[in-house]
Structures are given as structure tokens and as C-alpha cells.
mmCIF file of C-alpha atoms and ligand atoms in Angstrom:
data_model
loop_
_atom_site.group_PDB
_atom_site.id
_atom_site.type_symbol
_atom_site.label_atom_id
_atom_site.label_comp_id
_atom_site.label_asym_id
_atom_site.label_seq_id
_atom_site.Cartn_x
_atom_site.Cartn_y
_atom_site.Cartn_z
ATOM 1 C CA MET A 15 9.136 -8.786 -22.244
ATOM 2 C CA SER A 16 8.355 -11.623 -19.867
ATOM 3 C CA ALA A 17 5.868 -11.284 -17.030
ATOM 4 C CA TYR A 18 8.835 -11.462 -14.701
ATOM 5 C CA ASP A 19 10.543 -8.472 -16.302
ATOM 6 C CA GLU A 20 7.330 -6.501 -16.388
ATOM 7 C CA ALA A 21 6.519 -7.147 -12.764
ATOM 8 C CA THR A 22 9.268 -5.000 -11.330
ATOM 9 C CA THR A 23 8.964 -1.937 -9.180
ATOM 10 C CA GLY A 24 10.791 0.087 -6.596
ATOM 11 C CA GLY A 25 12.469 3.406 -6.075
ATOM 12 C CA CYS A 26 16.111 2.425 -5.662
ATOM 13 C CA GLU A 27 17.804 1.501 -8.923
ATOM 14 C CA SER A 28 21.169 0.954 -7.252
ATOM 15 C CA GLU A 29 19.795 -1.550 -4.724
ATOM 16 C CA PRO A 30 21.713 -4.728 -5.585
ATOM 17 C CA VAL A 31 19.210 -7.139 -4.064
ATOM 18 C CA SER A 32 15.441 -7.000 -4.547
ATOM 19 C CA VAL A 33 13.374 -6.845 -1.391
ATOM 20 C CA ILE A 34 11.044 -9.486 -2.835
ATOM 21 C CA GLU A 35 11.782 -11.721 -5.776
ATOM 22 C CA CYS A 36 9.370 -14.486 -6.631
ATOM 23 C CA ARG A 37 9.223 -16.676 -9.698
ATOM 24 C CA GLY A 38 6.434 -18.922 -10.846
ATOM 25 C CA LEU A 39 4.762 -18.737 -7.454
ATOM 26 C CA THR A 40 1.785 -21.084 -7.263
ATOM 27 C CA LYS A 41 -0.301 -22.078 -4.263
ATOM 28 C CA VAL A 42 -2.965 -24.766 -4.455
ATOM 29 C CA TYR A 43 -5.075 -25.488 -1.367
ATOM 30 C CA HIS A 44 -7.170 -28.569 -0.751
ATOM 31 C CA GLY A 45 -10.785 -27.507 -1.163
ATOM 32 C CA SER A 46 -13.576 -28.351 1.270
ATOM 33 C CA GLY A 47 -15.049 -31.078 -0.976
ATOM 34 C CA HIS A 48 -13.348 -34.461 -1.290
ATOM 35 C CA GLY A 49 -10.457 -34.224 -3.785
ATOM 36 C CA THR A 50 -11.252 -30.600 -4.725
ATOM 37 C CA GLN A 51 -8.519 -28.035 -5.081
ATOM 38 C CA VAL A 52 -8.353 -24.233 -5.020
ATOM 39 C CA CYS A 53 -5.607 -22.512 -6.980
ATOM 40 C CA ALA A 54 -5.156 -19.350 -4.877
ATOM 41 C CA LEU A 55 -2.015 -18.142 -6.659
ATOM 42 C CA ASP A 56 -1.164 -19.087 -10.208
ATOM 43 C CA ASP A 57 2.371 -18.700 -11.568
ATOM 44 C CA VAL A 58 3.052 -15.251 -10.121
ATOM 45 C CA SER A 59 6.441 -13.704 -10.845
ATOM 46 C CA LEU A 60 7.304 -10.399 -9.280
ATOM 47 C CA ARG A 61 10.266 -8.330 -8.216
ATOM 48 C CA VAL A 62 9.981 -5.497 -5.717
ATOM 49 C CA ASN A 63 12.830 -3.065 -5.155
ATOM 50 C CA SER A 64 13.302 -1.003 -2.034
ATOM 51 C CA GLY A 65 11.726 2.181 -0.749
ATOM 52 C CA THR A 66 8.173 1.972 -2.056
ATOM 53 C CA ILE A 67 4.721 1.525 -0.616
ATOM 54 C CA ILE A 68 2.867 -0.927 -2.819
ATOM 55 C CA GLY A 69 -0.881 -1.465 -2.797
ATOM 56 C CA LEU A 70 -1.803 -5.117 -3.325
ATOM 57 C CA ILE A 71 -5.321 -4.842 -4.679
ATOM 58 C CA GLY A 72 -7.874 -7.450 -5.625
ATOM 59 C CA PRO A 73 -11.424 -8.551 -4.901
ATOM 60 C CA ASN A 74 -12.242 -11.047 -2.139
ATOM 61 C CA GLY A 75 -10.542 -14.344 -2.828
ATOM 62 C CA ALA A 76 -8.043 -12.886 -5.327
ATOM 63 C CA GLY A 77 -5.077 -14.384 -3.447
ATOM 64 C CA LYS A 78 -3.778 -11.355 -1.499
ATOM 65 C CA THR A 79 -3.517 -13.055 1.905
ATOM 66 C CA THR A 80 -2.009 -16.128 0.267
ATOM 67 C CA PHE A 81 0.659 -13.997 -1.409
ATOM 68 C CA LEU A 82 1.535 -12.142 1.809
ATOM 69 C CA SER A 83 1.596 -15.392 3.812
ATOM 70 C CA LEU A 84 3.982 -16.942 1.291
ATOM 71 C CA VAL A 85 6.315 -13.940 1.425
ATOM 72 C CA ALA A 86 6.163 -13.975 5.234
ATOM 73 C CA GLY A 87 7.074 -17.673 5.168
ATOM 74 C CA LEU A 88 3.912 -18.729 6.988
ATOM 75 C CA ILE A 89 2.876 -21.263 4.326
ATOM 76 C CA PHE A 90 4.711 -23.309 1.705
ATOM 77 C CA PRO A 91 4.307 -22.690 -2.025
ATOM 78 C CA THR A 92 3.059 -25.541 -4.168
ATOM 79 C CA GLN A 93 5.508 -24.429 -6.845
ATOM 80 C CA GLY A 94 7.937 -21.599 -7.475
ATOM 81 C CA SER A 95 10.410 -19.704 -5.354
ATOM 82 C CA ILE A 96 10.438 -16.595 -3.152
ATOM 83 C CA ARG A 97 13.401 -14.652 -1.872
ATOM 84 C CA VAL A 98 13.166 -11.857 0.677
ATOM 85 C CA CYS A 99 16.121 -9.457 0.732
ATOM 86 C CA GLY A 100 18.095 -12.102 -1.133
ATOM 87 C CA HIS A 101 17.288 -14.948 1.277
ATOM 88 C CA PRO A 102 14.879 -17.827 0.735
ATOM 89 C CA ALA A 103 11.490 -17.120 2.349
ATOM 90 C CA ARG A 104 11.183 -19.025 5.644
ATOM 91 C CA SER A 105 14.935 -18.708 6.321
ATOM 92 C CA LEU A 106 15.920 -16.986 9.552
ATOM 93 C CA GLU A 107 17.509 -14.126 7.579
ATOM 94 C CA ALA A 108 14.333 -13.585 5.556
ATOM 95 C CA ARG A 109 12.183 -13.629 8.692
ATOM 96 C CA ARG A 110 14.491 -11.124 10.366
ATOM 97 C CA SER A 111 14.104 -8.777 7.399
ATOM 98 C CA LEU A 112 10.331 -8.509 7.561
ATOM 99 C CA GLY A 113 7.430 -7.546 9.742
ATOM 100 C CA TYR A 114 3.970 -9.005 9.110
ATOM 101 C CA ILE A 115 0.615 -7.721 10.309
ATOM 102 C CA PRO A 116 -2.266 -10.154 9.849
ATOM 103 C CA GLU A 117 -5.805 -9.113 9.011
ATOM 104 C CA SER A 118 -7.111 -9.695 12.551
ATOM 105 C CA PRO A 119 -4.246 -9.573 15.036
ATOM 106 C CA VAL A 120 -4.755 -11.592 18.218
ATOM 107 C CA PHE A 121 -2.921 -11.111 21.515
ATOM 108 C CA LEU A 122 -3.182 -12.690 24.944
ATOM 109 C CA SER A 123 -5.903 -10.564 26.483
ATOM 110 C CA ARG A 124 -4.326 -10.186 29.925
ATOM 111 C CA TYR A 125 -1.069 -8.747 28.535
ATOM 112 C CA THR A 126 -0.640 -4.996 28.485
ATOM 113 C CA ALA A 127 0.502 -3.274 25.280
ATOM 114 C CA ARG A 128 3.912 -2.722 26.884
ATOM 115 C CA GLY A 129 3.989 -6.371 27.980
ATOM 116 C CA VAL A 130 3.267 -7.553 24.413
ATOM 117 C CA LEU A 131 6.044 -5.358 23.020
ATOM 118 C CA LYS A 132 8.558 -6.482 25.654
ATOM 119 C CA HIS A 133 7.658 -10.104 25.050
ATOM 120 C CA HIS A 134 8.264 -9.789 21.304
ATOM 121 C CA ALA A 135 11.418 -7.708 21.798
ATOM 122 C CA ALA A 136 12.741 -10.510 24.043
ATOM 123 C CA LEU A 137 11.944 -13.048 21.299
ATOM 124 C CA HIS A 138 14.115 -10.950 18.988
ATOM 125 C CA GLY A 139 17.013 -11.531 21.370
ATOM 126 C CA LEU A 140 17.407 -7.928 22.561
ATOM 127 C CA SER A 141 19.121 -7.102 25.854
ATOM 128 C CA ARG A 142 17.036 -6.172 28.921
ATOM 129 C CA ARG A 143 17.870 -2.487 28.428
ATOM 130 C CA ALA A 144 17.129 -2.592 24.675
ATOM 131 C CA ILE A 145 13.802 -4.348 25.321
ATOM 132 C CA ALA A 146 12.609 -1.543 27.605
ATOM 133 C CA ASP A 147 13.932 1.142 25.235
ATOM 134 C CA GLN A 148 12.289 -0.420 22.177
ATOM 135 C CA ALA A 149 8.941 -0.726 23.989
ATOM 136 C CA ASP A 150 9.087 2.964 24.980
ATOM 137 C CA ARG A 151 10.176 4.049 21.491
ATOM 138 C CA LEU A 152 7.406 2.148 19.727
ATOM 139 C CA LEU A 153 4.705 3.216 22.178
ATOM 140 C CA ALA A 154 5.711 6.825 21.481
ATOM 141 C CA GLN A 155 6.043 6.359 17.698
ATOM 142 C CA LEU A 156 2.566 4.849 17.493
ATOM 143 C CA ARG A 157 1.151 7.353 19.998
ATOM 144 C CA MET A 158 0.035 4.571 22.298
ATOM 145 C CA GLU A 159 1.462 5.833 25.597
ATOM 146 C CA GLU A 160 -2.001 6.275 27.038
ATOM 147 C CA TYR A 161 -2.736 2.596 26.409
ATOM 148 C CA ALA A 162 0.722 1.278 27.329
ATOM 149 C CA ASP A 163 -0.257 -0.297 30.634
ATOM 150 C CA ARG A 164 -3.809 -1.343 29.791
ATOM 151 C CA ALA A 165 -4.758 -4.973 29.170
ATOM 152 C CA VAL A 166 -5.042 -5.761 25.451
ATOM 153 C CA GLY A 167 -8.327 -7.633 26.081
ATOM 154 C CA GLY A 168 -10.105 -4.271 26.253
ATOM 155 C CA PHE A 169 -8.601 -2.910 23.017
ATOM 156 C CA SER A 170 -10.664 -2.032 19.953
ATOM 157 C CA LEU A 171 -9.709 -3.667 16.628
ATOM 158 C CA GLY A 172 -8.032 -0.403 15.624
ATOM 159 C CA MET A 173 -5.872 -0.379 18.768
ATOM 160 C CA ARG A 174 -4.975 -4.041 18.289
ATOM 161 C CA GLN A 175 -3.904 -3.256 14.747
ATOM 162 C CA ARG A 176 -1.792 -0.388 15.982
ATOM 163 C CA LEU A 177 -0.172 -2.710 18.526
ATOM 164 C CA ALA A 178 0.422 -5.317 15.792
ATOM 165 C CA LEU A 179 2.148 -2.621 13.760
ATOM 166 C CA ALA A 180 4.349 -1.769 16.742
ATOM 167 C CA VAL A 181 5.243 -5.464 17.128
ATOM 168 C CA ALA A 182 6.086 -5.703 13.428
ATOM 169 C CA LEU A 183 8.400 -2.675 13.713
ATOM 170 C CA ILE A 184 10.457 -4.035 16.629
ATOM 171 C CA ASP A 185 13.471 -5.020 14.587
ATOM 172 C CA SER A 186 13.214 -2.120 12.090
ATOM 173 C CA PRO A 187 12.289 -4.467 9.223
ATOM 174 C CA ARG A 188 13.284 -3.725 5.633
ATOM 175 C CA LEU A 189 9.957 -5.116 4.466
ATOM 176 C CA LEU A 190 6.606 -4.557 6.116
ATOM 177 C CA LEU A 191 3.589 -6.630 5.036
ATOM 178 C CA LEU A 192 0.127 -5.438 6.068
ATOM 179 C CA ASP A 193 -2.975 -7.472 5.348
ATOM 180 C CA GLU A 194 -6.045 -5.199 5.111
ATOM 181 C CA PRO A 195 -4.710 -2.823 7.790
ATOM 182 C CA SER A 196 -7.520 -0.311 7.541
ATOM 183 C CA ASN A 197 -10.255 -2.831 8.365
ATOM 184 C CA GLY A 198 -11.920 -1.636 11.545
ATOM 185 C CA LEU A 199 -10.171 1.731 11.581
ATOM 186 C CA ASP A 200 -12.147 4.930 11.933
ATOM 187 C CA PRO A 201 -11.154 7.908 9.718
ATOM 188 C CA ILE A 202 -8.733 9.228 12.372
ATOM 189 C CA GLY A 203 -7.195 5.750 12.577
ATOM 190 C CA VAL A 204 -6.689 5.712 8.796
ATOM 191 C CA ILE A 205 -4.971 9.123 8.930
ATOM 192 C CA GLU A 206 -2.745 7.873 11.775
ATOM 193 C CA LEU A 207 -1.904 4.750 9.794
ATOM 194 C CA ARG A 208 -0.887 6.914 6.836
ATOM 195 C CA ARG A 209 1.328 9.019 9.094
ATOM 196 C CA ILE A 210 3.066 5.996 10.609
ATOM 197 C CA LEU A 211 3.591 4.220 7.287
ATOM 198 C CA THR A 212 4.972 7.367 5.677
ATOM 199 C CA GLU A 213 7.495 7.594 8.535
ATOM 200 C CA VAL A 214 8.404 3.928 8.140
ATOM 201 C CA ARG A 215 8.917 4.365 4.402
ATOM 202 C CA GLN A 216 11.127 7.393 5.033
ATOM 203 C CA SER A 217 13.376 5.153 7.109
ATOM 204 C CA GLY A 218 14.009 3.177 3.878
ATOM 205 C CA ALA A 219 11.633 0.254 4.406
ATOM 206 C CA THR A 220 9.457 -1.223 1.670
ATOM 207 C CA ILE A 221 5.787 -1.674 2.519
ATOM 208 C CA ILE A 222 3.128 -3.855 0.913
ATOM 209 C CA ILE A 223 -0.466 -3.220 1.910
ATOM 210 C CA SER A 224 -3.331 -5.392 0.759
ATOM 211 C CA SER A 225 -6.807 -4.027 0.304
ATOM 212 C CA HIS A 226 -9.971 -4.722 -1.621
ATOM 213 C CA ARG A 227 -10.882 -1.037 -1.268
ATOM 214 C CA PRO A 228 -8.199 0.688 -3.366
ATOM 215 C CA GLY A 229 -9.522 4.187 -2.667
ATOM 216 C CA GLU A 230 -8.206 3.898 0.890
ATOM 217 C CA LEU A 231 -4.647 3.523 -0.341
ATOM 218 C CA GLU A 232 -4.598 6.657 -2.429
ATOM 219 C CA ARG A 233 -2.106 9.291 -1.326
ATOM 220 C CA LEU A 234 -0.075 6.528 0.334
ATOM 221 C CA THR A 235 1.019 3.995 -2.246
ATOM 222 C CA SER A 236 3.351 4.664 -5.160
ATOM 223 C CA ASP A 237 2.737 1.422 -7.058
ATOM 224 C CA TYR A 238 -0.014 -1.140 -7.313
ATOM 225 C CA VAL A 239 -0.208 -4.856 -7.887
ATOM 226 C CA PHE A 240 -3.668 -5.877 -9.094
ATOM 227 C CA LEU A 241 -4.454 -9.525 -8.389
ATOM 228 C CA HIS A 242 -7.403 -11.356 -9.886
ATOM 229 C CA GLN A 243 -8.080 -15.063 -9.460
ATOM 230 C CA GLY A 244 -4.515 -15.653 -8.336
ATOM 231 C CA ARG A 245 -2.826 -13.886 -11.239
ATOM 232 C CA ILE A 246 -1.284 -10.455 -11.621
ATOM 233 C CA VAL A 247 -3.519 -8.412 -13.890
ATOM 234 C CA GLN A 248 -1.565 -5.182 -13.946
ATOM 235 C CA PHE A 249 1.528 -4.102 -12.172
ATOM 236 C CA GLY A 250 3.140 -0.769 -11.442
ATOM 237 C CA SER A 251 2.098 2.831 -11.340
ATOM 238 C CA GLU A 252 2.145 3.143 -15.119
ATOM 239 C CA GLU A 253 -1.273 3.713 -16.522
ATOM 240 C CA PRO A 254 -2.467 2.678 -19.958
ATOM 241 C CA ALA A 255 -1.295 4.949 -22.787
ATOM 242 C CA GLY A 256 -3.504 7.938 -23.429
ATOM 243 C CA ARG A 257 -4.448 8.363 -19.778
ATOM 244 C CA ILE A 258 -5.441 11.863 -18.752
ATOM 245 C CA GLU A 259 -5.498 13.565 -15.387
ATOM 246 C CA ARG A 260 -7.892 16.337 -14.457
ATOM 247 C CA LEU A 261 -6.464 19.692 -13.403
ATOM 248 C CA GLN A 262 -8.988 21.856 -11.571
ATOM 249 C CA ILE A 263 -8.398 25.577 -11.498
ATOM 250 C CA GLU A 264 -10.460 28.089 -9.546
ATOM 251 C CA PHE A 265 -10.348 31.794 -10.341
ATOM 252 C CA LEU A 266 -12.060 35.086 -9.623
ATOM 253 C CA PRO A 267 -15.143 35.671 -11.794
ATOM 254 C CA GLU A 268 -14.253 39.216 -12.865
ATOM 255 C CA GLY A 269 -11.280 38.129 -15.035
ATOM 256 C CA PRO A 270 -11.184 37.509 -18.843
ATOM 257 C CA ARG A 271 -13.034 34.643 -20.498
ATOM 258 C CA VAL A 272 -10.771 31.605 -20.932
ATOM 259 C CA GLU A 273 -10.582 30.771 -24.648
ATOM 260 C CA GLU A 274 -9.573 27.371 -26.018
ATOM 261 C CA GLN A 275 -6.432 28.855 -27.600
ATOM 262 C CA THR A 276 -5.295 30.172 -24.203
ATOM 263 C CA LEU A 277 -5.073 26.591 -22.996
ATOM 264 C CA ALA A 278 -3.702 25.003 -26.186
ATOM 265 C CA PRO A 279 -2.371 22.346 -26.518
ATOM 266 C CA TYR A 280 -4.437 21.346 -23.470
ATOM 267 C CA ARG A 281 -8.158 20.782 -23.612
ATOM 268 C CA SER A 282 -10.794 22.088 -21.262
ATOM 269 C CA LEU A 283 -13.234 19.471 -19.980
ATOM 270 C CA GLU A 284 -15.600 21.688 -17.987
ATOM 271 C CA THR A 285 -15.887 25.427 -17.466
ATOM 272 C CA SER A 286 -17.942 27.662 -15.239
ATOM 273 C CA GLU A 287 -17.664 31.282 -14.178
ATOM 274 C CA THR A 288 -15.131 30.488 -11.473
ATOM 275 C CA LYS A 289 -13.840 27.028 -12.259
ATOM 276 C CA LEU A 290 -12.104 25.228 -15.099
ATOM 277 C CA THR A 291 -11.166 21.575 -15.497
ATOM 278 C CA VAL A 292 -8.327 20.884 -17.929
ATOM 279 C CA ALA A 293 -7.172 17.522 -19.318
ATOM 280 C CA VAL A 294 -3.427 17.162 -18.713
ATOM 281 C CA GLY A 295 -0.932 14.337 -18.959
ATOM 282 C CA GLY A 296 0.401 14.688 -15.426
ATOM 283 C CA VAL A 297 1.934 16.984 -12.840
ATOM 284 C CA GLN A 298 4.591 18.162 -15.320
ATOM 285 C CA ASP A 299 1.868 20.016 -17.276
ATOM 286 C CA VAL A 300 0.572 22.041 -14.316
ATOM 287 C CA PRO A 301 3.082 24.976 -14.561
ATOM 288 C CA ASN A 302 2.399 25.348 -18.313
ATOM 289 C CA VAL A 303 -1.348 25.598 -17.842
ATOM 290 C CA VAL A 304 -1.065 27.949 -14.872
ATOM 291 C CA ASN A 305 1.445 30.188 -16.753
ATOM 292 C CA SER A 306 -0.814 30.432 -19.806
ATOM 293 C CA LEU A 307 -3.782 31.423 -17.680
ATOM 294 C CA VAL A 308 -1.835 33.981 -15.646
ATOM 295 C CA LYS A 309 -0.474 35.516 -18.875
ATOM 296 C CA ALA A 310 -4.046 35.802 -20.175
ATOM 297 C CA GLY A 311 -4.958 37.754 -17.024
ATOM 298 C CA VAL A 312 -6.862 35.032 -15.164
ATOM 299 C CA ARG A 313 -6.703 35.604 -11.391
ATOM 300 C CA ILE A 314 -6.208 32.094 -10.037
ATOM 301 C CA THR A 315 -7.366 31.300 -6.501
ATOM 302 C CA GLY A 316 -6.804 27.550 -6.412
ATOM 303 C CA VAL A 317 -5.175 24.685 -8.352
ATOM 304 C CA MET A 318 -5.733 20.981 -7.764
ATOM 305 C CA LEU A 319 -4.561 17.985 -9.787
ATOM 306 C CA GLU A 320 -6.895 15.026 -9.341
ATOM 307 C CA ARG A 321 -4.919 11.834 -8.769
ATOM 308 C CA PRO A 322 -5.581 8.987 -11.213
ATOM 309 C CA ASP A 323 -8.557 7.108 -9.892
ATOM 310 C CA VAL A 324 -7.173 3.795 -8.728
ATOM 311 C CA GLU A 325 -10.613 2.594 -7.765
ATOM 312 C CA ARG A 326 -11.954 3.108 -11.293
ATOM 313 C CA THR A 327 -8.876 1.468 -12.840
ATOM 314 C CA PHE A 328 -9.303 -1.492 -10.538
ATOM 315 C CA VAL A 329 -13.008 -1.887 -11.321
ATOM 316 C CA ARG A 330 -12.311 -1.637 -15.068
ATOM 317 C CA LEU A 331 -9.562 -4.260 -14.887
ATOM 318 C CA TYR A 332 -11.794 -6.476 -12.773
ATOM 319 C CA GLU A 333 -14.730 -6.164 -15.181
ATOM 320 C CA GLU A 334 -12.511 -6.813 -18.217
ATOM 321 C CA ARG A 335 -11.238 -10.019 -16.630
ATOM 322 C CA SER A 336 -14.671 -11.142 -15.428
ATOM 323 C CA SER A 337 -16.502 -10.618 -18.743
HETATM 324 P P1 ATP B 11 -9.956 -11.512 0.984
HETATM 325 O O1 ATP B 11 -9.889 -10.131 0.402
HETATM 326 O O2 ATP B 11 -11.353 -12.020 1.056
HETATM 327 O O3 ATP B 11 -9.204 -11.649 2.275
HETATM 328 P P2 ATP B 11 -7.767 -12.677 -0.544
HETATM 329 O O4 ATP B 11 -7.533 -11.912 -1.802
HETATM 330 O O5 ATP B 11 -6.868 -12.394 0.604
HETATM 331 O O6 ATP B 11 -9.279 -12.527 -0.105
HETATM 332 P P3 ATP B 11 -7.039 -15.441 -0.142
HETATM 333 O O7 ATP B 11 -7.480 -15.430 1.282
HETATM 334 O O8 ATP B 11 -5.589 -15.523 -0.429
HETATM 335 O O9 ATP B 11 -7.675 -14.228 -0.950
HETATM 336 O O10 ATP B 11 -7.782 -16.669 -0.842
HETATM 337 C C1 ATP B 11 -7.576 -17.013 -2.204
HETATM 338 C C2 ATP B 11 -8.398 -18.275 -2.484
HETATM 339 O O11 ATP B 11 -7.852 -19.359 -1.759
HETATM 340 C C3 ATP B 11 -9.855 -18.153 -2.069
HETATM 341 O O12 ATP B 11 -10.630 -18.882 -3.018
HETATM 342 C C4 ATP B 11 -9.890 -18.843 -0.718
HETATM 343 O O13 ATP B 11 -11.162 -19.412 -0.479
HETATM 344 C C5 ATP B 11 -8.838 -19.931 -0.891
HETATM 345 N N1 ATP B 11 -8.159 -20.258 0.364
HETATM 346 C C6 ATP B 11 -7.440 -19.422 1.144
HETATM 347 N N2 ATP B 11 -6.936 -20.075 2.205
HETATM 348 C C7 ATP B 11 -7.347 -21.360 2.096
HETATM 349 C C8 ATP B 11 -7.135 -22.540 2.881
HETATM 350 N N3 ATP B 11 -6.394 -22.505 3.980
HETATM 351 N N4 ATP B 11 -7.716 -23.678 2.451
HETATM 352 C C9 ATP B 11 -8.454 -23.728 1.326
HETATM 353 N N5 ATP B 11 -8.683 -22.648 0.529
HETATM 354 C C10 ATP B 11 -8.138 -21.474 0.908
#
């Protein structure tokens, strides 16, 4: 299977056109020294189908911003091609299909949040009525009403990011690109971001979020693209064969002792008087384990399946490539 075939994801099999399709994408920058060059992206081929939230993960300098900028049509590739919703990147149709949120959004400081939104809605060619309606809708969706008529100059980074997200959502894009969106957000801001992005995904949009802290993306993304030194190291939610997940079960202490055969064919990793950790292959195994325990008379008080640790996978992949 070619790298191109492997690098495919997305939730909608029947979608005729990929949201992103790039082939042999390479970007070489001129370095700071005379005649030096930096290869930020090296022959990346990738196809993204609709309806997913994808985490674009890699250490500093891996090429994440370069990739997002190429998809957004902000820079030219040195080699290769990119199509967004079937249109060449940089075409008007491609630009209309996407919203892009840079790492550190900047706005004219004397504009209010509402003013920024109206300005961008006008650039999208909306009618006077639609401009006002869109501004109101987005201020409500992003819970920014309180800040609507305040000058952006006084906004925290988190509020500016929220405003940038509102701007990116003006035309209900099919593809949303976010470069390190949780930088500068406090924990409440991260929860809010999750809420908003989940809503956006439910509307059918595809979202790509870059981060060098993969743990932040857990419970939000369904697939991952790992980038390292400008190349895709691993793609997709599939984990290496033999992966196990940890199922934690809490129970009342006065029940029967849990024997190995009660759990078979599953294996217990840790046991205590009130807690058991079982190695399972995934969520499909949870009912089997719970049924076996209930049949054996165990009085369960809590069940939790630990998600695969993206952070650990990322560090392992990074170390393998660096050694
Ligand atoms: P970070 O997590 O630090 O934002 P990143 O994964 O987004 O990093 P990029 O910003 O895409 O990585 O950079 C990839 C490589 O390209 C780095 O070595 C960077 O120094 C280099 N680079 C990026 N932009 C330019 C530019 N305009 N001119 C020269 N080199 C650049």
C-alpha cells in the first residue's frame, strides 16, 4: 500500500470528494544563512474525508504550521499538489470552503468584537441584514455577548482566539484549520473550545487541530496525524497490533474474590480490595468483562475504560525516529 493510500481518514465513506487531498507535498524555505535551505515538509501525501476532528501532532519545527498554511493557501508549495473540497488550494472555491485560525490571531485593537465580525461578514459578501444576524449568532454561539461591544485591544489571548474562531465560522466552512488553539487558554477556555468544536463537527465540518501537546486533544479528536521533521510518521486512529486498553472496575469490598478464570480470556493487570484493572482490546470487550464479574457476584460501583494514551504513543514514535 502506498503512503497515499495509507494516509486516508474520515467518517463519511459515501463522500465523493475528499475535504483535503494532497500529493507529494513539499515545502522548502530559504534558511537564515546564505544559500541554506530548510525542508519543512517532505513529500507528504494525505487524504482527509469529511466529519472528523483530526489532531495534527508533532514536536516544535515538525512542519505543522507549514502544512496548515499550505492547505489554507497562504503559502505556495515547492512541489506537489493540494485540493480542498475538490478545488485547488488558493482558488476562491477552496478559500470559501475553509476557515483558518492562526496561532496568535491579531486584530485592529480599536475594533469591537462585533465590529470585527461585521467587517469579516461584509468581506464575505453578505447582505446588511445577514451581516448583523451572523454577528449576533456567532457572538451567542461562542458565548461572547458580554464582550461584544468591547475593544479587542483589551482582550486576553484566549478571548482573541475565541474571536478568531468566530471569524473563521462566518461562512459555515466545511473545513476548519486551527493552529495550536489551546495556547494561552485556561482550563475553562479549553473546555469551552471542546464544546464549540464538538458543535461545529456535529454540523458536518471537518476540523484539523495542530498541537505539540497531544494530551490536550484527547476526548476531542478521532484521528491523528503525527508529523516529524516534515514527514508523516503515523496516520489514523489505528494503533499498532497488540495494543491493549485498561479497563478499571471498582466494586464493594464485601463481594467474592475475583479469580483469574472469572475474567478469562481477559487478564487482570492490578487488583486491590475494591479495584481491578483488566487488559482489554477496546470498548467492545467492556460488556463481556462486566457480565462475567456480575455473574460471579461482584458488586460493581464504577467502570472506566482508559483511552489509549496518545501522548505516550507520540513520545514513543518521536523517540524511535530520533534514535
Ligand atoms: P511549532 O510547533 O514550533 O509551531 P511547527 O511544527 O508548526 O512548529 P513549522 O513552523 O511549520 O513547524 O516549521 C517547520 C520548519 O520550517 C522549522 O524548521 C522552521 O524553522 C522552518 N520554517 C518555518 N517557516 C519558515 C520561514 N518562513 N522561513 C524559513 N524557515 C521556516
